[in-house]
Coordinates of C-alpha atoms in Angstrom, one line a residue:
Chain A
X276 CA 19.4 -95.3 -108.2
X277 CA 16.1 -95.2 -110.3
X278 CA 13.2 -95.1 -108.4
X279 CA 11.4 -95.4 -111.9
X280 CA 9.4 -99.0 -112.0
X281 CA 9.3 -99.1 -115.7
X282 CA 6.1 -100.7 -115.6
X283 CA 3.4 -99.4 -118.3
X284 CA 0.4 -100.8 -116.1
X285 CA 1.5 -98.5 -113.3
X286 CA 1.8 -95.4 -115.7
X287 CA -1.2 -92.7 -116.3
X288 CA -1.9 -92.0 -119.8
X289 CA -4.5 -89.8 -122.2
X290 CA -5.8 -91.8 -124.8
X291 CA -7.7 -90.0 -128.0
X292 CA -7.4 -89.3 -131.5
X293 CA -6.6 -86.3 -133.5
X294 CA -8.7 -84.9 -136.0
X295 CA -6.9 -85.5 -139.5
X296 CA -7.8 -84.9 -142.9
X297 CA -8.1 -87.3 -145.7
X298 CA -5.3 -86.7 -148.3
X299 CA -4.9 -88.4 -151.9
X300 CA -1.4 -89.5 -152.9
X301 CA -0.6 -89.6 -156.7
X302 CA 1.7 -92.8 -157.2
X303 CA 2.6 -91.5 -160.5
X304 CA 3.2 -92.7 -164.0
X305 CA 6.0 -95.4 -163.0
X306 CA 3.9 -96.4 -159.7
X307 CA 0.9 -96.9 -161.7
X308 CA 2.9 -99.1 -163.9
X309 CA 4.4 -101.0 -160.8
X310 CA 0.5 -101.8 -159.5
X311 CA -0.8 -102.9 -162.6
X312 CA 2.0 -105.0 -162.8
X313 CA 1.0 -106.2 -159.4
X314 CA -2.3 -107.3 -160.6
X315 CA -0.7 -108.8 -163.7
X316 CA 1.5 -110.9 -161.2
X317 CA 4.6 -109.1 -162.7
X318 CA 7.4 -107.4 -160.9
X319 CA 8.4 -104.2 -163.4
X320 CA 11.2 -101.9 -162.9
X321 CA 12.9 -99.6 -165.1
X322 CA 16.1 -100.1 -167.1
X323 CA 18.1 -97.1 -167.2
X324 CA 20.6 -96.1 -170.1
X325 CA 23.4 -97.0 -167.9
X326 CA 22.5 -100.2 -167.2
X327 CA 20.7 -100.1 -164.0
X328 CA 17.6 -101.5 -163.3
X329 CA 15.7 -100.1 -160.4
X330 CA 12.3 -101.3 -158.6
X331 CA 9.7 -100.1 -158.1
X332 CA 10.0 -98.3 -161.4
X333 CA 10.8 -94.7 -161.1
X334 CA 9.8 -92.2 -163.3
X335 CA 13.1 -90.6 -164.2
X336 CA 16.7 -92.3 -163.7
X337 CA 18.0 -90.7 -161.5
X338 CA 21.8 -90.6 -163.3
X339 CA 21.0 -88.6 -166.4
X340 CA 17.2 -87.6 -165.3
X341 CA 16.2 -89.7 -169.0
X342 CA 13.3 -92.1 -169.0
X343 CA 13.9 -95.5 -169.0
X344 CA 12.0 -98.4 -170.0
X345 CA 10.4 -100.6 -168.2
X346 CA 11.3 -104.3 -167.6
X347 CA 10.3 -107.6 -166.3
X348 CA 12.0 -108.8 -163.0
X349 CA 11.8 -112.6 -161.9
X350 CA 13.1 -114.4 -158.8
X351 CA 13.1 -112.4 -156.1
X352 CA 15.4 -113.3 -153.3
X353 CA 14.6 -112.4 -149.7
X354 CA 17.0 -110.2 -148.5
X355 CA 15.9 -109.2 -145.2
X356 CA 13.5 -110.8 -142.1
X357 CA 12.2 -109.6 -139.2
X358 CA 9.3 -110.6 -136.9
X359 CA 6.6 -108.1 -135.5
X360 CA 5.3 -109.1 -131.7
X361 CA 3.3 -106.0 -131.4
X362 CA 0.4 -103.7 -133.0
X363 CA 1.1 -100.1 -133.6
X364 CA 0.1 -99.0 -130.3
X365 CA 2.1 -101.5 -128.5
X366 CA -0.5 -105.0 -128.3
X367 CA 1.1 -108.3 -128.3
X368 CA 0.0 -110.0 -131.3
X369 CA -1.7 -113.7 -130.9
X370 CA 0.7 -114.6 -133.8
X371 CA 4.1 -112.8 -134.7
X372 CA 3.8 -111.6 -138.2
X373 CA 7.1 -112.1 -140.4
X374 CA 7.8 -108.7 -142.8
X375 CA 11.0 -108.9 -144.9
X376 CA 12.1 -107.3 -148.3
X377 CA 12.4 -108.8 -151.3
X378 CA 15.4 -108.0 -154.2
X379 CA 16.2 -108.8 -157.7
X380 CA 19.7 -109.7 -158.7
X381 CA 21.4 -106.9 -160.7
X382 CA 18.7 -104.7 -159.5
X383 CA 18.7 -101.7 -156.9
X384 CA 16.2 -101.8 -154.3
X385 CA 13.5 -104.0 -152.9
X386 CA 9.7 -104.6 -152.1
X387 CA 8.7 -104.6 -148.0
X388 CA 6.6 -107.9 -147.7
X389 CA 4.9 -110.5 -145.7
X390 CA 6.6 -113.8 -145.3
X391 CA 4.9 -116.7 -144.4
X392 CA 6.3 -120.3 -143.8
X393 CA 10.2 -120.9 -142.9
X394 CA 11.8 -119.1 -145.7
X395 CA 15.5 -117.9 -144.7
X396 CA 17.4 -114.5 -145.5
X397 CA 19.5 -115.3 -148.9
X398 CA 16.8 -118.4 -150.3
X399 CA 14.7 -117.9 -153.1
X400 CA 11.1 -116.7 -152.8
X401 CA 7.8 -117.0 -154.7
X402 CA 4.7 -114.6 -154.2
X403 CA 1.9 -116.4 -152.5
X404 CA -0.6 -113.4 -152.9
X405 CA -0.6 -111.2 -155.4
X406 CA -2.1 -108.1 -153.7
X407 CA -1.0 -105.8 -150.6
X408 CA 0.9 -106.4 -148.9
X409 CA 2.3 -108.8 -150.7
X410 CA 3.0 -112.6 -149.3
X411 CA 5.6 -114.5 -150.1
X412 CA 7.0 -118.4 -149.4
X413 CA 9.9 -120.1 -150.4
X414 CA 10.5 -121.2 -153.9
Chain B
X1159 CA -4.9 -91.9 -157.0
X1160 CA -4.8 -93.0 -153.8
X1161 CA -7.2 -91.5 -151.0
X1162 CA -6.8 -92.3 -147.0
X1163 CA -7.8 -91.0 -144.0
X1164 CA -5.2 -91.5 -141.3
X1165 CA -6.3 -92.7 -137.9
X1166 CA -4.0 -90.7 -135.7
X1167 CA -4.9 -92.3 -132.5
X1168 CA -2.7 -91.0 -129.5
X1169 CA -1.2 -91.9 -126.2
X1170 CA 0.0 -89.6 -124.2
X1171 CA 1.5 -90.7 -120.6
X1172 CA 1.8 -89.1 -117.7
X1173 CA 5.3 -90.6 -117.7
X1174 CA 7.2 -92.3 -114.6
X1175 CA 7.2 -89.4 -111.6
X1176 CA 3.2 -87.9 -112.8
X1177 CA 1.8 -91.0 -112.7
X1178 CA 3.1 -91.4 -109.1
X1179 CA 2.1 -88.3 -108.2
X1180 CA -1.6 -88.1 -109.9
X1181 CA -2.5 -91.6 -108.7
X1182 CA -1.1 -90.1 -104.9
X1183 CA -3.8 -88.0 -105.2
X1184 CA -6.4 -90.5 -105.1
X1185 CA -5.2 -90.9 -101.5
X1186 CA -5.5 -87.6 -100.4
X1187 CA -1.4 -87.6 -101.2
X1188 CA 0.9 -84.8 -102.4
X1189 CA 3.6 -86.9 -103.4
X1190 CA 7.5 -85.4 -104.7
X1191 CA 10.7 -86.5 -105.0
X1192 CA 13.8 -85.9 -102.9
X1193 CA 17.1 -85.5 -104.2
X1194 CA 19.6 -86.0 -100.9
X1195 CA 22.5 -84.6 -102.5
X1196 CA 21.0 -80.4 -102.6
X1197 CA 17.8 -82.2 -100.6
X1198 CA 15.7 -80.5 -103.3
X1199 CA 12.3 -81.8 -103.2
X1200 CA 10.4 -81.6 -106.6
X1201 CA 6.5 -81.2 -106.8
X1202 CA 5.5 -81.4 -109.6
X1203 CA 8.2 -84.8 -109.2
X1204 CA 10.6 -85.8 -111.3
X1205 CA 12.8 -88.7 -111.9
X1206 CA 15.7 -86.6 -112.2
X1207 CA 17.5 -83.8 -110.2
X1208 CA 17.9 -80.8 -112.9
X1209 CA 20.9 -79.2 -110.3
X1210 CA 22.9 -82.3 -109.5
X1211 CA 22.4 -84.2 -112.9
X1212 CA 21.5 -87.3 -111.4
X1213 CA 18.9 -89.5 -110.9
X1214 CA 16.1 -88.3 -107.2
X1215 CA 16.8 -90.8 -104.8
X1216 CA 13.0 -91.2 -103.4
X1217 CA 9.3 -90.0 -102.8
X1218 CA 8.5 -88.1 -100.1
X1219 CA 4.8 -87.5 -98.9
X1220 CA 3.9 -83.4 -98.1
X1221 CA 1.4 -81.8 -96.5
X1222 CA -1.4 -81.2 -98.0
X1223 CA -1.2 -77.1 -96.9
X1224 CA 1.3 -74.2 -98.2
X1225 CA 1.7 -70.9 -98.0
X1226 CA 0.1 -68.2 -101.6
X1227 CA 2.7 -67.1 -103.7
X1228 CA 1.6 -66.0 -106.6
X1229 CA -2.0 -65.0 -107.3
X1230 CA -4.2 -63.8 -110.4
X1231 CA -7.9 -63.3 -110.8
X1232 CA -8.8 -64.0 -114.5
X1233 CA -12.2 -63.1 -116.3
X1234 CA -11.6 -65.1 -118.9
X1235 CA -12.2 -68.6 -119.2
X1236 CA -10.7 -71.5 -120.2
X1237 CA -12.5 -71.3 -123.3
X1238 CA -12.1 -67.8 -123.9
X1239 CA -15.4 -66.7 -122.7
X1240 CA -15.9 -63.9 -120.3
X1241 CA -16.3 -64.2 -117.1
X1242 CA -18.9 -62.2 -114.0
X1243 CA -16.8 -63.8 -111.7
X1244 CA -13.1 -64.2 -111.9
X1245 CA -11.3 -68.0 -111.3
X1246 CA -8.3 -67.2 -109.0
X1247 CA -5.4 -69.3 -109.3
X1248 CA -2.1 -69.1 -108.4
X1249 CA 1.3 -70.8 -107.1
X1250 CA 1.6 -72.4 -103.9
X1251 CA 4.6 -73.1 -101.8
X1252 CA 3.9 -76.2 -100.0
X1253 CA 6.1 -75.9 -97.4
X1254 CA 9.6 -73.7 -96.2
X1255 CA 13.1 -73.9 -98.3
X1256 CA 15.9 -71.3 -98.4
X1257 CA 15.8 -70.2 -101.6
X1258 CA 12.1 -67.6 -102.4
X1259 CA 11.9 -69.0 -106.1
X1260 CA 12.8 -72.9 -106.0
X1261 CA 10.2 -75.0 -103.8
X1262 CA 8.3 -77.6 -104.0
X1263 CA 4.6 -76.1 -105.2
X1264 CA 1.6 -76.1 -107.3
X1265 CA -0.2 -74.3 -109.5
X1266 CA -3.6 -74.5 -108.7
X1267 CA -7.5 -72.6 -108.2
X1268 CA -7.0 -70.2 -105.2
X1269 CA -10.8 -69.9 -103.1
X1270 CA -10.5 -66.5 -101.8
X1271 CA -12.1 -63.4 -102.5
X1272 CA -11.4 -60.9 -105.9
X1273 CA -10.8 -57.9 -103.1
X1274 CA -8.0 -60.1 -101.2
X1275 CA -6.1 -60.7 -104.8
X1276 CA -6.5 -56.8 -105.7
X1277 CA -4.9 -55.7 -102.5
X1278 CA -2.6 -58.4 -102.4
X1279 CA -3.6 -59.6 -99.1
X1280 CA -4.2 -62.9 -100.4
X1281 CA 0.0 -63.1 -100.6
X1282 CA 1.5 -65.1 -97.9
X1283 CA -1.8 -66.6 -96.5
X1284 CA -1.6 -70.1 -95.7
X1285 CA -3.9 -72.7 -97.6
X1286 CA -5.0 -76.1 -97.5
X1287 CA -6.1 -78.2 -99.6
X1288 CA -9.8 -78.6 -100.8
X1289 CA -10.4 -82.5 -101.7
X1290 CA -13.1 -84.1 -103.9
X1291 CA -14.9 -86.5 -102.4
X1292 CA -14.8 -88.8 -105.4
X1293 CA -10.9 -88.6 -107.0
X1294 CA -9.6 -90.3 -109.9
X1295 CA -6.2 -89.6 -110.1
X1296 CA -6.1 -86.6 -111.5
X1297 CA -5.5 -82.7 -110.8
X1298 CA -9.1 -81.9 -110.5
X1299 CA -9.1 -84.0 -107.7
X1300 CA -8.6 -81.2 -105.7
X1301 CA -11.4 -78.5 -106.0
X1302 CA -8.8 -75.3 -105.0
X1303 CA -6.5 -74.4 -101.9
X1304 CA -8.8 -72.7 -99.3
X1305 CA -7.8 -70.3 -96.5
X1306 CA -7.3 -71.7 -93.3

């Protein structure tokens, strides 16, 4: 038998923070594209010789390592929902936040956003707020 | 380009048995666990019995005096500075078992003399605890083991 009582209120802990660095992250030539597309309110992705449309945009495809040219995607779908109850470091949040990710038909992968109102897995979507994260409703 | 500065907050817990066993101490408690199939008792505790693969079955409450094991005088401090006068710490057996190297122990500051640790006398000497008088739950809540 567990004489553990699981509880976190009973449980001693160190609480600090680490001393980290500041680092810069390139996004790249495709990434760059994808933000100012953003901005625009436009989804791009790249076409790819073979067909394939991915997004985000990525510099190379990755089949023949060719550049592809960027395109214009419209309705998104949402694909995937899930609700967030807690903070990072474990705080119940007031209000659950709904994240989900966002695809284009014919297209291969998706964008992580926020979803607000009662929009289901599978309907059609429509960006509420152009800027990060993202928000999106039901279309 | 972008440019961020993570925030790499930390929590680190004491887990299930330490926090037991740290917030004992605030009473004036050395607290372990007891595992009745090898009757092992673990100090520092732990939820699980290493030998028998199974879960301890309970706390147990020791006494608050043991017997030197180990002992080593350092002149250097924690910080790496150099000491005059050398912090003595060691391993104490808090109480009897069978076997010389599995007990129920801690390591903790010895307060003796340098002389007794250079000749060794210090071995085998029975101590007993040394308690703040204002304790928090932590390991510093005792000041050293003393000779009784």
């Amino acid at each position: 038998m567990w004489s553990k009582k699981g509880r976190i209120e009973d449980l001693i802990f160190w609480k600090g923070n680490m001393e980290v660095e500041a680092y810069e992250y390139d996004e790249g030539n495709a990434g760059k594209k994808f933000i100012e597309g953003i901005k625009e309110g436009k989804f791009y992705g790249i076409k790819c010789s073979s067909g394939k449309v991915y997004v985000p945009p990525r510099d190379y495809c990755p089949e023949d390592m060719t550049e592809g040219n960027y395109v214009e995607l419209t309705e998104p779908y949402l694909d995937l929902l899930t609700e967030v109850r807690e903070d990072s470091y474990g705080n119940k949040l007031e209000k659950p936040i709904k994240v989900g990710i966002i695809r284009f038909l014919n297209a291969k992968g998706g964008i992580i956003v926020r979803v607000e109102g009662d929009a289901k897995e599978g309907d059609k979507v429509k960006v509420i707020k152009w800027e990060w994260p993202l928000v999106v409703g039901k279309a | 380009m972008i440019r961020y500065v993570p925030k790499a907050k930390y929590s680190y817990s004491a887990g299930q048995a330490q926090s037991v066993f740290l917030n004992g101490l605030k009473e004036k408690k050395i607290l372990g666990t007891v595992c009745n199939k090898c009757k092992k008792v673990y100090v520092p505790p732990k939820m699980y019995c290493e030998e028998c693969f199974k879960p301890t079955d309970g706390w147990v409450e020791l006494k608050d005096e043991g017997i030197v094991h180990t002992a080593i005088a350092s002149f250097v401090s924690w910080t790496r500075d150099r000491l005059e006068e050398p912090i003595i710490s060691g391993t104490i057996k808090l109480y009897g078992s069978e076997r010389d190297y599995v007990f129920p122990g801690m390591f903790h500051r010895i307060c003796t003399t340098y002389d007794k640790v250079r000749d060794m006398s210090i071995i085998g000497a029975k101590v007993k605890a040394v308690w703040n008088e204002k304790r928090v739950g932590s390991i510093e809540d005792i000041q050293c083991f003393k000779e009784v």
